[in-house]
mmCIF file of C-alpha atoms in Angstrom:
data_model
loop_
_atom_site.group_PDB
_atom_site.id
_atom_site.type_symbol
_atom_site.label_atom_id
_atom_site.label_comp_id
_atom_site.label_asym_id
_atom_site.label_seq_id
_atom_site.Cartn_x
_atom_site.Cartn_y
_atom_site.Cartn_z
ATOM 1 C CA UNK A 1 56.110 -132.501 -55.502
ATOM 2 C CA UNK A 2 57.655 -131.731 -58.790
ATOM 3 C CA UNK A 3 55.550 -129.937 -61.589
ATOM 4 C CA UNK A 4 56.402 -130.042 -65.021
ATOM 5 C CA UNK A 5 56.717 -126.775 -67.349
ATOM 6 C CA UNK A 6 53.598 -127.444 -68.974
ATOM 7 C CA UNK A 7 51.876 -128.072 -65.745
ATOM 8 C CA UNK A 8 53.289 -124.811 -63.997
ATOM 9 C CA UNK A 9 52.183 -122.893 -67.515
ATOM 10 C CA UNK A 10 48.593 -124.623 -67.023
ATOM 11 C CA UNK A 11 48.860 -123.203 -63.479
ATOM 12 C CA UNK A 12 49.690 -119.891 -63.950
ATOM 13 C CA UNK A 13 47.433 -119.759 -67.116
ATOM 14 C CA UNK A 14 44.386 -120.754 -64.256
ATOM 15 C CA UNK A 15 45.681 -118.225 -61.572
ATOM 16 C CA UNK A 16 45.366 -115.347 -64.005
ATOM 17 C CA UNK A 17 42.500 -116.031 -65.181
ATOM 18 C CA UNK A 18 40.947 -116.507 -61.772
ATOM 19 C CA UNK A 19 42.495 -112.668 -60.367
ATOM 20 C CA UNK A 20 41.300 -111.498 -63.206
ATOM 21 C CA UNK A 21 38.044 -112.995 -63.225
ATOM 22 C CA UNK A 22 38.047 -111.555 -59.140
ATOM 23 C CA UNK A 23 39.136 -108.225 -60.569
ATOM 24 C CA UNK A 24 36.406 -107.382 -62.541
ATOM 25 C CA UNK A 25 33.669 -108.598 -59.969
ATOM 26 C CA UNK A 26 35.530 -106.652 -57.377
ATOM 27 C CA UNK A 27 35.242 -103.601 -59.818
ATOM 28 C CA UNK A 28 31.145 -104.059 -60.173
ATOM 29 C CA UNK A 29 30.886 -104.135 -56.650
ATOM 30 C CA UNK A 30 32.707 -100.841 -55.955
ATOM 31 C CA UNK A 31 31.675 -97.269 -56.547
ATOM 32 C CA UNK A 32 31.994 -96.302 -59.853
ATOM 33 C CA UNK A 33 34.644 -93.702 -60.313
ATOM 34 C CA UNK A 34 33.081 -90.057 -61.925
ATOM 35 C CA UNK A 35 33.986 -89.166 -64.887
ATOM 36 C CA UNK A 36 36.322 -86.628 -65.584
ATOM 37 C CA UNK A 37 34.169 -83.319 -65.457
ATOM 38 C CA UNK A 38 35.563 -79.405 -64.477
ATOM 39 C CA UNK A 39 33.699 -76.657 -63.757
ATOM 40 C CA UNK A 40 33.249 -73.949 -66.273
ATOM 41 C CA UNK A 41 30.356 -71.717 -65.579
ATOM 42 C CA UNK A 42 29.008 -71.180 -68.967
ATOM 43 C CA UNK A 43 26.078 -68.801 -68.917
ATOM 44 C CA UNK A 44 23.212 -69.086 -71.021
ATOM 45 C CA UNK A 45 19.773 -68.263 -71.631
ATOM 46 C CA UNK A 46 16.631 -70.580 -72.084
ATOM 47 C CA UNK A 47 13.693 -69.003 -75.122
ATOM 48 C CA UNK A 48 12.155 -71.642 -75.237
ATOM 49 C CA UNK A 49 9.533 -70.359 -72.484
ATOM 50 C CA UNK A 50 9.041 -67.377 -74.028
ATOM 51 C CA UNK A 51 8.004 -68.776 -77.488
ATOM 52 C CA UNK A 52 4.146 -69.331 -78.566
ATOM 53 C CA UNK A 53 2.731 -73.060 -78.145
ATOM 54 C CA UNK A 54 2.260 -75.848 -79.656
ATOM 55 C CA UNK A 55 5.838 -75.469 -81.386
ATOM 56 C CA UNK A 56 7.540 -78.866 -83.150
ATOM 57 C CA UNK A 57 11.045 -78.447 -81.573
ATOM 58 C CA UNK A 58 12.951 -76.958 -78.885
ATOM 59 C CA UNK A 59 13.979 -73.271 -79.355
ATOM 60 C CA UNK A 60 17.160 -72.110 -78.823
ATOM 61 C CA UNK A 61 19.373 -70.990 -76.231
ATOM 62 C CA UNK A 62 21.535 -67.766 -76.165
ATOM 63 C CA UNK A 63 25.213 -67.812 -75.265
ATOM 64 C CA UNK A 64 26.074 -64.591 -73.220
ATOM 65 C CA UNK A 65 29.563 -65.495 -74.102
ATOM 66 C CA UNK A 66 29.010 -64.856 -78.216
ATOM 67 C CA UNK A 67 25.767 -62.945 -78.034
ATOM 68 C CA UNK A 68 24.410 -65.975 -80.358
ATOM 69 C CA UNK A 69 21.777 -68.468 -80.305
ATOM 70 C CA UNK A 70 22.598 -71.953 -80.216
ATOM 71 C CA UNK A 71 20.123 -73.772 -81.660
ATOM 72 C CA UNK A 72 20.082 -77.918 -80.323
ATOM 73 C CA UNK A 73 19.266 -80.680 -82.657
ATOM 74 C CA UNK A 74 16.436 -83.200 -81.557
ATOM 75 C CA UNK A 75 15.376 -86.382 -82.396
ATOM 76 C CA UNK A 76 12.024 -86.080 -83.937
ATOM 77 C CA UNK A 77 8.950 -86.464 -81.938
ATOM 78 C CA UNK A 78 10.903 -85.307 -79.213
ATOM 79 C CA UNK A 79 11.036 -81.794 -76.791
ATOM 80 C CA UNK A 80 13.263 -80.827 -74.414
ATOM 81 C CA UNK A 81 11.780 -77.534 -72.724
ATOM 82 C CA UNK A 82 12.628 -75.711 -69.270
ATOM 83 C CA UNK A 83 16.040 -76.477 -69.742
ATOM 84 C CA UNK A 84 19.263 -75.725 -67.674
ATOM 85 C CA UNK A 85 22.847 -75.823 -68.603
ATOM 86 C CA UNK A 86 25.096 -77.939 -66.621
ATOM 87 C CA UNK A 87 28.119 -75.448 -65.047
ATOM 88 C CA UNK A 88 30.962 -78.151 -65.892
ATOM 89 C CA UNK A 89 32.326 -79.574 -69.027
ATOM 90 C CA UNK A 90 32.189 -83.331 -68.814
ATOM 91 C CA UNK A 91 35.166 -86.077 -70.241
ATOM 92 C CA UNK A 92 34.259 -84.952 -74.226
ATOM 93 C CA UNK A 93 34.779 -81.395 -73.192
ATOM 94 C CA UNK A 94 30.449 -80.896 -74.123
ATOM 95 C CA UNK A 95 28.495 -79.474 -71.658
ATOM 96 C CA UNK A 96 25.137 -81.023 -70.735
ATOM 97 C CA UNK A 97 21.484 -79.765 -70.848
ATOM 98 C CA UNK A 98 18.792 -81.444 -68.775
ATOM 99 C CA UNK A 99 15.296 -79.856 -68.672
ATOM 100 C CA UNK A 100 11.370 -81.569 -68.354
ATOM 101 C CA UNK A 101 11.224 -84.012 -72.166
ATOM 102 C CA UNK A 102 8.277 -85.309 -73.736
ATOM 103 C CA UNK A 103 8.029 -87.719 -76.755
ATOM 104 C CA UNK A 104 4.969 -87.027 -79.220
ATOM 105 C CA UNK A 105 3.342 -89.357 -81.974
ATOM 106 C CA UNK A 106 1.788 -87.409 -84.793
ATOM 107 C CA UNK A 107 2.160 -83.800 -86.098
ATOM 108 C CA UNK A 108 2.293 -80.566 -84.500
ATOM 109 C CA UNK A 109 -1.197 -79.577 -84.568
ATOM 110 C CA UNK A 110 -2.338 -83.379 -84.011
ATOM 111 C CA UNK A 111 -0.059 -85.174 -81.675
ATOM 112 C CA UNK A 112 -0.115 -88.091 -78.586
ATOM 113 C CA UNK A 113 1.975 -88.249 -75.789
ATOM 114 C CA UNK A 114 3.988 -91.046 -75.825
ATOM 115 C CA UNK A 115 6.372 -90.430 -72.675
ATOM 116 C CA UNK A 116 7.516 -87.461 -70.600
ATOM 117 C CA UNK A 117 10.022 -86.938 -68.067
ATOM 118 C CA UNK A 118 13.095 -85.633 -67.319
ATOM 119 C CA UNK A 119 15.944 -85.928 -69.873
ATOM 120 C CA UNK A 120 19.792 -85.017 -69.928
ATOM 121 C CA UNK A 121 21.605 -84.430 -73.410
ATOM 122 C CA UNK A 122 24.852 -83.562 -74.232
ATOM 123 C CA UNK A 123 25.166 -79.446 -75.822
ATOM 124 C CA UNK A 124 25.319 -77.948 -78.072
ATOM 125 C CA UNK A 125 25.503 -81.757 -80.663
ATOM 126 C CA UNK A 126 22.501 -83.329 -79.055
ATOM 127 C CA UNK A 127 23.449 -86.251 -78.764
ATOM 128 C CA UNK A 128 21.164 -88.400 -75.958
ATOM 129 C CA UNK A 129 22.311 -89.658 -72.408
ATOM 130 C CA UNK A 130 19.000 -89.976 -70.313
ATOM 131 C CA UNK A 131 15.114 -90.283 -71.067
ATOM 132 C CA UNK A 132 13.619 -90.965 -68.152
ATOM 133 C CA UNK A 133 9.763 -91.542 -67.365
ATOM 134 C CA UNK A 134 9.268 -90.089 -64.367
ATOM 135 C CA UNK A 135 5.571 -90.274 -61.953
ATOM 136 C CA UNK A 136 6.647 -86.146 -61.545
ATOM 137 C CA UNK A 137 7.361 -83.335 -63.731
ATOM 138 C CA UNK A 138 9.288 -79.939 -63.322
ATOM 139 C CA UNK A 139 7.267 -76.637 -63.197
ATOM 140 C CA UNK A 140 10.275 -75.163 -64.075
ATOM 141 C CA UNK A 141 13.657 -75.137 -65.189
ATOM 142 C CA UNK A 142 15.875 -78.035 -62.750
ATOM 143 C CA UNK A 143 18.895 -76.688 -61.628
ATOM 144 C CA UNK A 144 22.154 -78.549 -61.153
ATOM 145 C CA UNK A 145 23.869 -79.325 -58.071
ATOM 146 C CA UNK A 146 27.024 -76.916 -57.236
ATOM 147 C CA UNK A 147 29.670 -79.394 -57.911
ATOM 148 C CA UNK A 148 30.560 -81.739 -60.903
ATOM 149 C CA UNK A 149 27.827 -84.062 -60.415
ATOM 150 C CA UNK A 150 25.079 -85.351 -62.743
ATOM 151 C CA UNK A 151 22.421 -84.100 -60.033
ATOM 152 C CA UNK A 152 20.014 -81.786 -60.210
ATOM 153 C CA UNK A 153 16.818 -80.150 -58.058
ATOM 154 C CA UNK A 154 13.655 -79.399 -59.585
ATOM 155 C CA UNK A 155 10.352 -77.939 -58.508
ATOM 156 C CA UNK A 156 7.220 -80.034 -59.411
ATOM 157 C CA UNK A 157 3.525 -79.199 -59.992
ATOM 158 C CA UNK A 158 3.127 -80.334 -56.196
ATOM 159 C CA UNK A 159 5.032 -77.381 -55.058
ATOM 160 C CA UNK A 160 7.775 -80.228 -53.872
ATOM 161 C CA UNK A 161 10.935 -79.605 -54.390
ATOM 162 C CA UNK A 162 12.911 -82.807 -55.921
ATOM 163 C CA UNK A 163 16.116 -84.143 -56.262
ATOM 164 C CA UNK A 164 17.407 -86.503 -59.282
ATOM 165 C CA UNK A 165 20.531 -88.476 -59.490
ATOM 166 C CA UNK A 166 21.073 -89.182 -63.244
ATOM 167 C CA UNK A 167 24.688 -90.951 -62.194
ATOM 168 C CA UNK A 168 22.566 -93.136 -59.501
ATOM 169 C CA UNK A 169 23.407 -96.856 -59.340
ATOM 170 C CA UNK A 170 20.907 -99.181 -57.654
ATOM 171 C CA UNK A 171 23.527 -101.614 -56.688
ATOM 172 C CA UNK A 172 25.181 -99.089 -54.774
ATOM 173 C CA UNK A 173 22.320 -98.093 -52.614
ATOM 174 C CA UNK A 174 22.312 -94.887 -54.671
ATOM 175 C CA UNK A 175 19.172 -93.385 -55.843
ATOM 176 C CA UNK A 176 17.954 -95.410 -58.466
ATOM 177 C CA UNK A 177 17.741 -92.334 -61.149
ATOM 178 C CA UNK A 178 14.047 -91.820 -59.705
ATOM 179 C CA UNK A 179 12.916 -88.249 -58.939
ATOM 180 C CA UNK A 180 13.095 -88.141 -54.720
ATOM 181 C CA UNK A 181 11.100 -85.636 -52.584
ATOM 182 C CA UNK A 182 13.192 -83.166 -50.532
ATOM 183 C CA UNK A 183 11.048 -83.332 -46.748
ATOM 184 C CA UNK A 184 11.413 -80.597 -44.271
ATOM 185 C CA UNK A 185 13.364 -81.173 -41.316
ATOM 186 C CA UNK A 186 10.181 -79.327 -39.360
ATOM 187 C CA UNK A 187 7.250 -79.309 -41.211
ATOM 188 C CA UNK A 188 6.115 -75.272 -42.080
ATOM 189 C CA UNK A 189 2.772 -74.450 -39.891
ATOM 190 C CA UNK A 190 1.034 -73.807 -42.849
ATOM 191 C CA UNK A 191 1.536 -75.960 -46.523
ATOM 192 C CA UNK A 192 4.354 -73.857 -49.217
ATOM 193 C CA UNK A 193 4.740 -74.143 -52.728
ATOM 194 C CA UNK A 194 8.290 -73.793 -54.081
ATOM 195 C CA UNK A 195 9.616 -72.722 -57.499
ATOM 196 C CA UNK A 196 12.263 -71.845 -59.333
ATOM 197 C CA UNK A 197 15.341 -73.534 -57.368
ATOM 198 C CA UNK A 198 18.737 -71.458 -57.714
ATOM 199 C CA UNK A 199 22.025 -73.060 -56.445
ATOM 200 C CA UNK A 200 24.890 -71.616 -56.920
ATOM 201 C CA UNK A 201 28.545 -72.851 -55.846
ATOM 202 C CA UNK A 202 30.201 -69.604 -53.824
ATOM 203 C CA UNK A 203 31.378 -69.101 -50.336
ATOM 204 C CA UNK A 204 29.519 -66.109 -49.782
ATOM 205 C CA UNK A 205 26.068 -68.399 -50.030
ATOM 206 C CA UNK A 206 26.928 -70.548 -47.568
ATOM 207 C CA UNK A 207 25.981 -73.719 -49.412
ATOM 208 C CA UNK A 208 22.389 -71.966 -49.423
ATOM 209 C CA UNK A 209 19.758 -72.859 -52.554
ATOM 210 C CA UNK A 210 17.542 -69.976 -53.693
ATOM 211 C CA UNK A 211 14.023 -70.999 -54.116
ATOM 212 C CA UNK A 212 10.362 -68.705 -54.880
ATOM 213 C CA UNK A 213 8.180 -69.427 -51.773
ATOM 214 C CA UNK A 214 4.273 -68.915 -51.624
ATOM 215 C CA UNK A 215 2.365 -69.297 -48.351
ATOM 216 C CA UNK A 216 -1.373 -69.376 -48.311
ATOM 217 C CA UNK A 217 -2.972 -65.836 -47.813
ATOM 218 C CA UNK A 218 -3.720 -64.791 -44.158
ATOM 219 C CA UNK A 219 -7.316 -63.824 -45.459
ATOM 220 C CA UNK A 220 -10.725 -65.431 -45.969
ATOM 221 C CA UNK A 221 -9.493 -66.814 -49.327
ATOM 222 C CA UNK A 222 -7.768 -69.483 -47.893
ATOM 223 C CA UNK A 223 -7.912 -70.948 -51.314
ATOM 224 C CA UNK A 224 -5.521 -68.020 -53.108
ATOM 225 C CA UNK A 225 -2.126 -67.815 -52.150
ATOM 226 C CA UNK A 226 -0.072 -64.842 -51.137
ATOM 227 C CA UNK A 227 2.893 -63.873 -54.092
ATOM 228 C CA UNK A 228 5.634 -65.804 -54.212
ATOM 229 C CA UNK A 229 9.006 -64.098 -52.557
ATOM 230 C CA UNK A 230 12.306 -65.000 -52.846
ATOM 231 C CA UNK A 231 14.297 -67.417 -49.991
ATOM 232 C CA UNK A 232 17.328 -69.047 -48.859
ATOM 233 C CA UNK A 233 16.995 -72.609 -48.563
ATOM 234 C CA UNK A 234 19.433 -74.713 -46.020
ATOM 235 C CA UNK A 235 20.064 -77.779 -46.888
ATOM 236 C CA UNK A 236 21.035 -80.983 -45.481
ATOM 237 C CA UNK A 237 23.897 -83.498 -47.028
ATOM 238 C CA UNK A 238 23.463 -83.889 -50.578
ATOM 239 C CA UNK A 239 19.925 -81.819 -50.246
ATOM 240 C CA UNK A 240 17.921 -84.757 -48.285
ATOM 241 C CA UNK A 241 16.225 -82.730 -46.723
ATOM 242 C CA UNK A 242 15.689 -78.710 -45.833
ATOM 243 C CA UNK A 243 16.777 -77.597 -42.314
ATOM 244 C CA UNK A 244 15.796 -74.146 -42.424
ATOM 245 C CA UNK A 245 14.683 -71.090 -44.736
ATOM 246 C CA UNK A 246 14.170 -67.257 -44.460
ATOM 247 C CA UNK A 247 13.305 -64.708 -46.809
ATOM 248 C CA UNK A 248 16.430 -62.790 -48.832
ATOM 249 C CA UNK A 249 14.472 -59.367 -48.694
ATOM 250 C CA UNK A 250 12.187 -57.785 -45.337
ATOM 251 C CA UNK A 251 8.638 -58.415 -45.810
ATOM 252 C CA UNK A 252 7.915 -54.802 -46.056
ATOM 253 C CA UNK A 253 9.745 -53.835 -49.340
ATOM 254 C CA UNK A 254 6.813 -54.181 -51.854
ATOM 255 C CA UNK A 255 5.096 -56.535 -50.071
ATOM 256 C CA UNK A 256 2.649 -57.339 -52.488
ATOM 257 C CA UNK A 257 4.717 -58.073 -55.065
ATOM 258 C CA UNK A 258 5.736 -61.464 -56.766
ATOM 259 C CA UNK A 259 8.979 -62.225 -56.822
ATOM 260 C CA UNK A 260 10.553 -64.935 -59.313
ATOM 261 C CA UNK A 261 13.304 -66.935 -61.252
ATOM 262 C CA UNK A 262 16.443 -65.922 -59.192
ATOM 263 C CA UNK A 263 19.739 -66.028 -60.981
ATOM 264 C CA UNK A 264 23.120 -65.473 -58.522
ATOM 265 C CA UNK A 265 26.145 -63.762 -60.376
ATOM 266 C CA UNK A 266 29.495 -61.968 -59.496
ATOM 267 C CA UNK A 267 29.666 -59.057 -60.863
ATOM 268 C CA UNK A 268 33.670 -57.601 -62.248
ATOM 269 C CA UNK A 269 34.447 -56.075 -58.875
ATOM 270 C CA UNK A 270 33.459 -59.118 -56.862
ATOM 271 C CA UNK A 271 30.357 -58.594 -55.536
ATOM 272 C CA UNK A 272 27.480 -61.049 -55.431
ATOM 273 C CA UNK A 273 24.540 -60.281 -57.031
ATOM 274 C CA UNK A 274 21.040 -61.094 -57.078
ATOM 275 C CA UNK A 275 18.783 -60.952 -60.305
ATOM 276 C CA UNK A 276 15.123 -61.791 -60.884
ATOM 277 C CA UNK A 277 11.775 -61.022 -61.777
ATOM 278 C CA UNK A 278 8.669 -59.455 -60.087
ATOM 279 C CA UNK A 279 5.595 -58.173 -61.242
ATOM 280 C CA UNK A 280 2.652 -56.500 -58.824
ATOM 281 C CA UNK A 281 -0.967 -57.276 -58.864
ATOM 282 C CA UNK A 282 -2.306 -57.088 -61.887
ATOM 283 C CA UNK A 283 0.584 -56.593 -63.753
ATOM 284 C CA UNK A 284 0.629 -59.819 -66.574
ATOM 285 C CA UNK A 285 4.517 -58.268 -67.324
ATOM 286 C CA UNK A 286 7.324 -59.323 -65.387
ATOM 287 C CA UNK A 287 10.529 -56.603 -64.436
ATOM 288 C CA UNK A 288 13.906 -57.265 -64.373
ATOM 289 C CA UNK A 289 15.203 -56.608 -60.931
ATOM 290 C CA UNK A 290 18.812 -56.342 -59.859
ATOM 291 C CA UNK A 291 20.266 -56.449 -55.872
ATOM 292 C CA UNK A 292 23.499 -57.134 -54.227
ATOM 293 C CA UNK A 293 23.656 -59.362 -51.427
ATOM 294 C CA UNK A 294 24.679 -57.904 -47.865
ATOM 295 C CA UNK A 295 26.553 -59.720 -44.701
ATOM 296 C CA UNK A 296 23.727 -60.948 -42.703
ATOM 297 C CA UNK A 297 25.547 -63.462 -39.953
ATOM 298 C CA UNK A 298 25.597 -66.733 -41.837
ATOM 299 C CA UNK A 299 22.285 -66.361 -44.091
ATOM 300 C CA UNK A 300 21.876 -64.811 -47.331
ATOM 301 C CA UNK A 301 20.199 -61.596 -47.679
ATOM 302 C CA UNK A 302 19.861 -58.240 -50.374
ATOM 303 C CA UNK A 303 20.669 -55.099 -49.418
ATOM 304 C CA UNK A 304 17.300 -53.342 -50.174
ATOM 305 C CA UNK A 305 18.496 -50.394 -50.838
ATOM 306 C CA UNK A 306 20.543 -51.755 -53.890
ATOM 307 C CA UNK A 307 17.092 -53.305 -55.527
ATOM 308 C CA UNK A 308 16.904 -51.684 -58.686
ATOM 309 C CA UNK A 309 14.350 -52.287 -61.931
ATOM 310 C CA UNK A 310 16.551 -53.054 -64.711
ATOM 311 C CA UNK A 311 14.531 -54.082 -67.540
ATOM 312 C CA UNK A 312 10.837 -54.294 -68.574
ATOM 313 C CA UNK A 313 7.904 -56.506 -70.200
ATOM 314 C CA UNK A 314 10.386 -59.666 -69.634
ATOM 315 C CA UNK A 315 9.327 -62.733 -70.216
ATOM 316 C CA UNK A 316 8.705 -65.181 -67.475
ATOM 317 C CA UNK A 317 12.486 -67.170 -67.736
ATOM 318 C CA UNK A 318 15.322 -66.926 -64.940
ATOM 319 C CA UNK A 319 18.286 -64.287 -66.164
ATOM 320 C CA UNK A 320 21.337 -65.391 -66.667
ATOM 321 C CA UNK A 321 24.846 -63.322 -65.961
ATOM 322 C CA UNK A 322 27.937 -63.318 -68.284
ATOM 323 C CA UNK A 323 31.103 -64.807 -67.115
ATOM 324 C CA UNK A 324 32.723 -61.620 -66.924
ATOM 325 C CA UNK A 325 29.812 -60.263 -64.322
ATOM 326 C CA UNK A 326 29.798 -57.013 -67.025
ATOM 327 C CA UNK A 327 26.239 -57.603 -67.793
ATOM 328 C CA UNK A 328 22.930 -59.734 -66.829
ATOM 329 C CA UNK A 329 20.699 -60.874 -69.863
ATOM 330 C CA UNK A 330 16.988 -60.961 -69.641
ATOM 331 C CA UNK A 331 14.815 -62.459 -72.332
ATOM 332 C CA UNK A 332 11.711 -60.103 -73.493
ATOM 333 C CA UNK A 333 8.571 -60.417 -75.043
ATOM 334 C CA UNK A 334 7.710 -57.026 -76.920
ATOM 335 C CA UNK A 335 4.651 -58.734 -78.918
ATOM 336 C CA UNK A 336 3.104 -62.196 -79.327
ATOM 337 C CA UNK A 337 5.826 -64.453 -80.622
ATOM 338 C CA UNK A 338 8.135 -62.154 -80.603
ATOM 339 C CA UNK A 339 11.305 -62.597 -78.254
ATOM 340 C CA UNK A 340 14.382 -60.546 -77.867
ATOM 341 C CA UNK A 341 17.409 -60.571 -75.325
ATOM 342 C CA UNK A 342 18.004 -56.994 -73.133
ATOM 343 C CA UNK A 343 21.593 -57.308 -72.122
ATOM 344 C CA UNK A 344 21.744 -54.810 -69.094
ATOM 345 C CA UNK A 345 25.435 -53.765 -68.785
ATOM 346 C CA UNK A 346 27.161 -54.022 -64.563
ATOM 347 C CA UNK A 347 29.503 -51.352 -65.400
#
């Protein structure tokens, strides 16, 4: 059979049109490639917590790398509060910001909720990726996966810790951008609240999450829980569940003390450190408390010997280390309204 030139154009017109056609369903059925992202730890410190309520707009955050804060633009109507820096630059070269978002009608002293959630913008401009209504909200500040990923874990009202995929894709059998509980592997013999998840990409973690843990009180008041203390958290593959946990300091080192908002750092000659809060009964002030972590088989642990108190009357926000690991920052609250930054030299 014999085809004329027009007929073989015709032809060849169709085929292309049909691999193409086959190309780009092909494409929507496969996994969507990431987006150019690279890690760059880039510290910084959340106010907002530590400023009086109700306030219009979301307060600023301060860069340890300037000693400046960065005020972010909003839309109006809109707060983005317990907030957490993503440690990665993504494809514009902006980092991201994702933190608990709610959306008011009205004025400051007279307002409606319209919608809360979790939301993810891109920092310092602004600018908007996610709002996303969510049956869950964070206690506190999410914290983002160790890798380049658009995932983070948060800690809800429940005492459930959560995990959120804001790259999910439904099609893909991914999560559906839906906050999902994290179960235990084996269920704890008495109910836990977490807070304050910490996850930090380093070897000397062993892929471990920090979390603050509360069990009920072994006491008559069954209904008031013991303090909160600081654990390691094993996870399973991409956090679907938790394995195992343990405390990161013995049981008898101020025992009744409450211990909160860990932040991991290195600090200029390598080691790992440990900073957070704690605050004994009574106490309505938190201390900054530094500790270096210790070889303890293949589990996380301080050295309690190295637990030092490093700042005072702080305000109840997670520290944050400099890139340089020369100093930890720790946001204070002197008077009402007031808030200031104690950078505590490592030197």
């Amino acid at each position: 059979m014999r085809l004329s030139l027009n007929s073989l154009l015709r032809l060849i017109a169709f085929t292309g049109l049909g691999a193409c056609a086959a190309a780009v369903g092909l494409g929507r059925l496969a996994p969507r490639e990431p987006s150019f992202r690279r890690l760059e730890p880039a510290p910084f410190l959340d106010l907002e917590g530590a400023r009086p309520r109700p306030m219009p707009a979301s307060g600023p955050l301060f860069d340890l790398g300037t000693g400046r804060a960065v005020e972010m633009p909003m839309p109006a109507g809109e707060r983005l509060e317990l907030r957490a820096v993503s440690p990665w630059r993504d494809e514009r070269g902006s980092l991201q910001v994702v933190g608990r978002w709610t959306a008011v009608a009205g004025t400051a002293t007279d307002s409606t909720l319209r919608d809360a959630g979790l939301a993810r913008f891109r920092f310092p401009g602004g600018e908007p990726l996610d709002r996303l209504s969510t049956g869950v909200l964070p206690s506190g500040a999410p914290c983002w996966f160790p890798d380049t990923t658009a995932r983070v874990l948060f800690a809800a009202g429940d005492g459930q810790l959560y995990r959120l995929n804001f790259d999910g894709r439904p099609e893909a059998g991914e999560d559906d951008r839906r906050p999902v509980p994290i179960a235990w592997r084996t269920e704890p013999a008495a109910p836990v609240v977490l807070a304050d998840p910490c996850w930090r990409a380093d070897a000397a973690l062993g892929g471990h999450a920090l979390v603050a843990l509360a069990r009920p009180a072994e006491s008559a008041d069954a209904h008031r829980p013991a303090p909160a203390r600081l654990h390691w958290l094993a996870l399973g593959p991409d956090a679907t569940q938790i394995e195992a946990a343990g405390p990161l300091l013995p049981a008898d080192v101020r025992p009744r003390d409450e211990q909160r908002y860990p932040a991991v750092g290195r600090l200029a000659d390598g080691t790992l450190a440990l900073a957070f809060l704690a605050r004994s009964p009574g106490e309505r002030r938190w201390r900054g408390c530094l500790g270096r972590f210790r070889t303890a088989g293949d589990r996380p642990a301080i050295d309690p010997d190295s637990v030092a108190v490093v700042a005072d009357r702080c305000a109840p926000i997670a520290p944050a280390f400099a890139a340089d690991g020369r100093h930890v920052a720790f946001a204070l609250t002197e008077r009402p309204g007031a808030v200031s930054v104690a950078r505590v030299s490592l030197d």
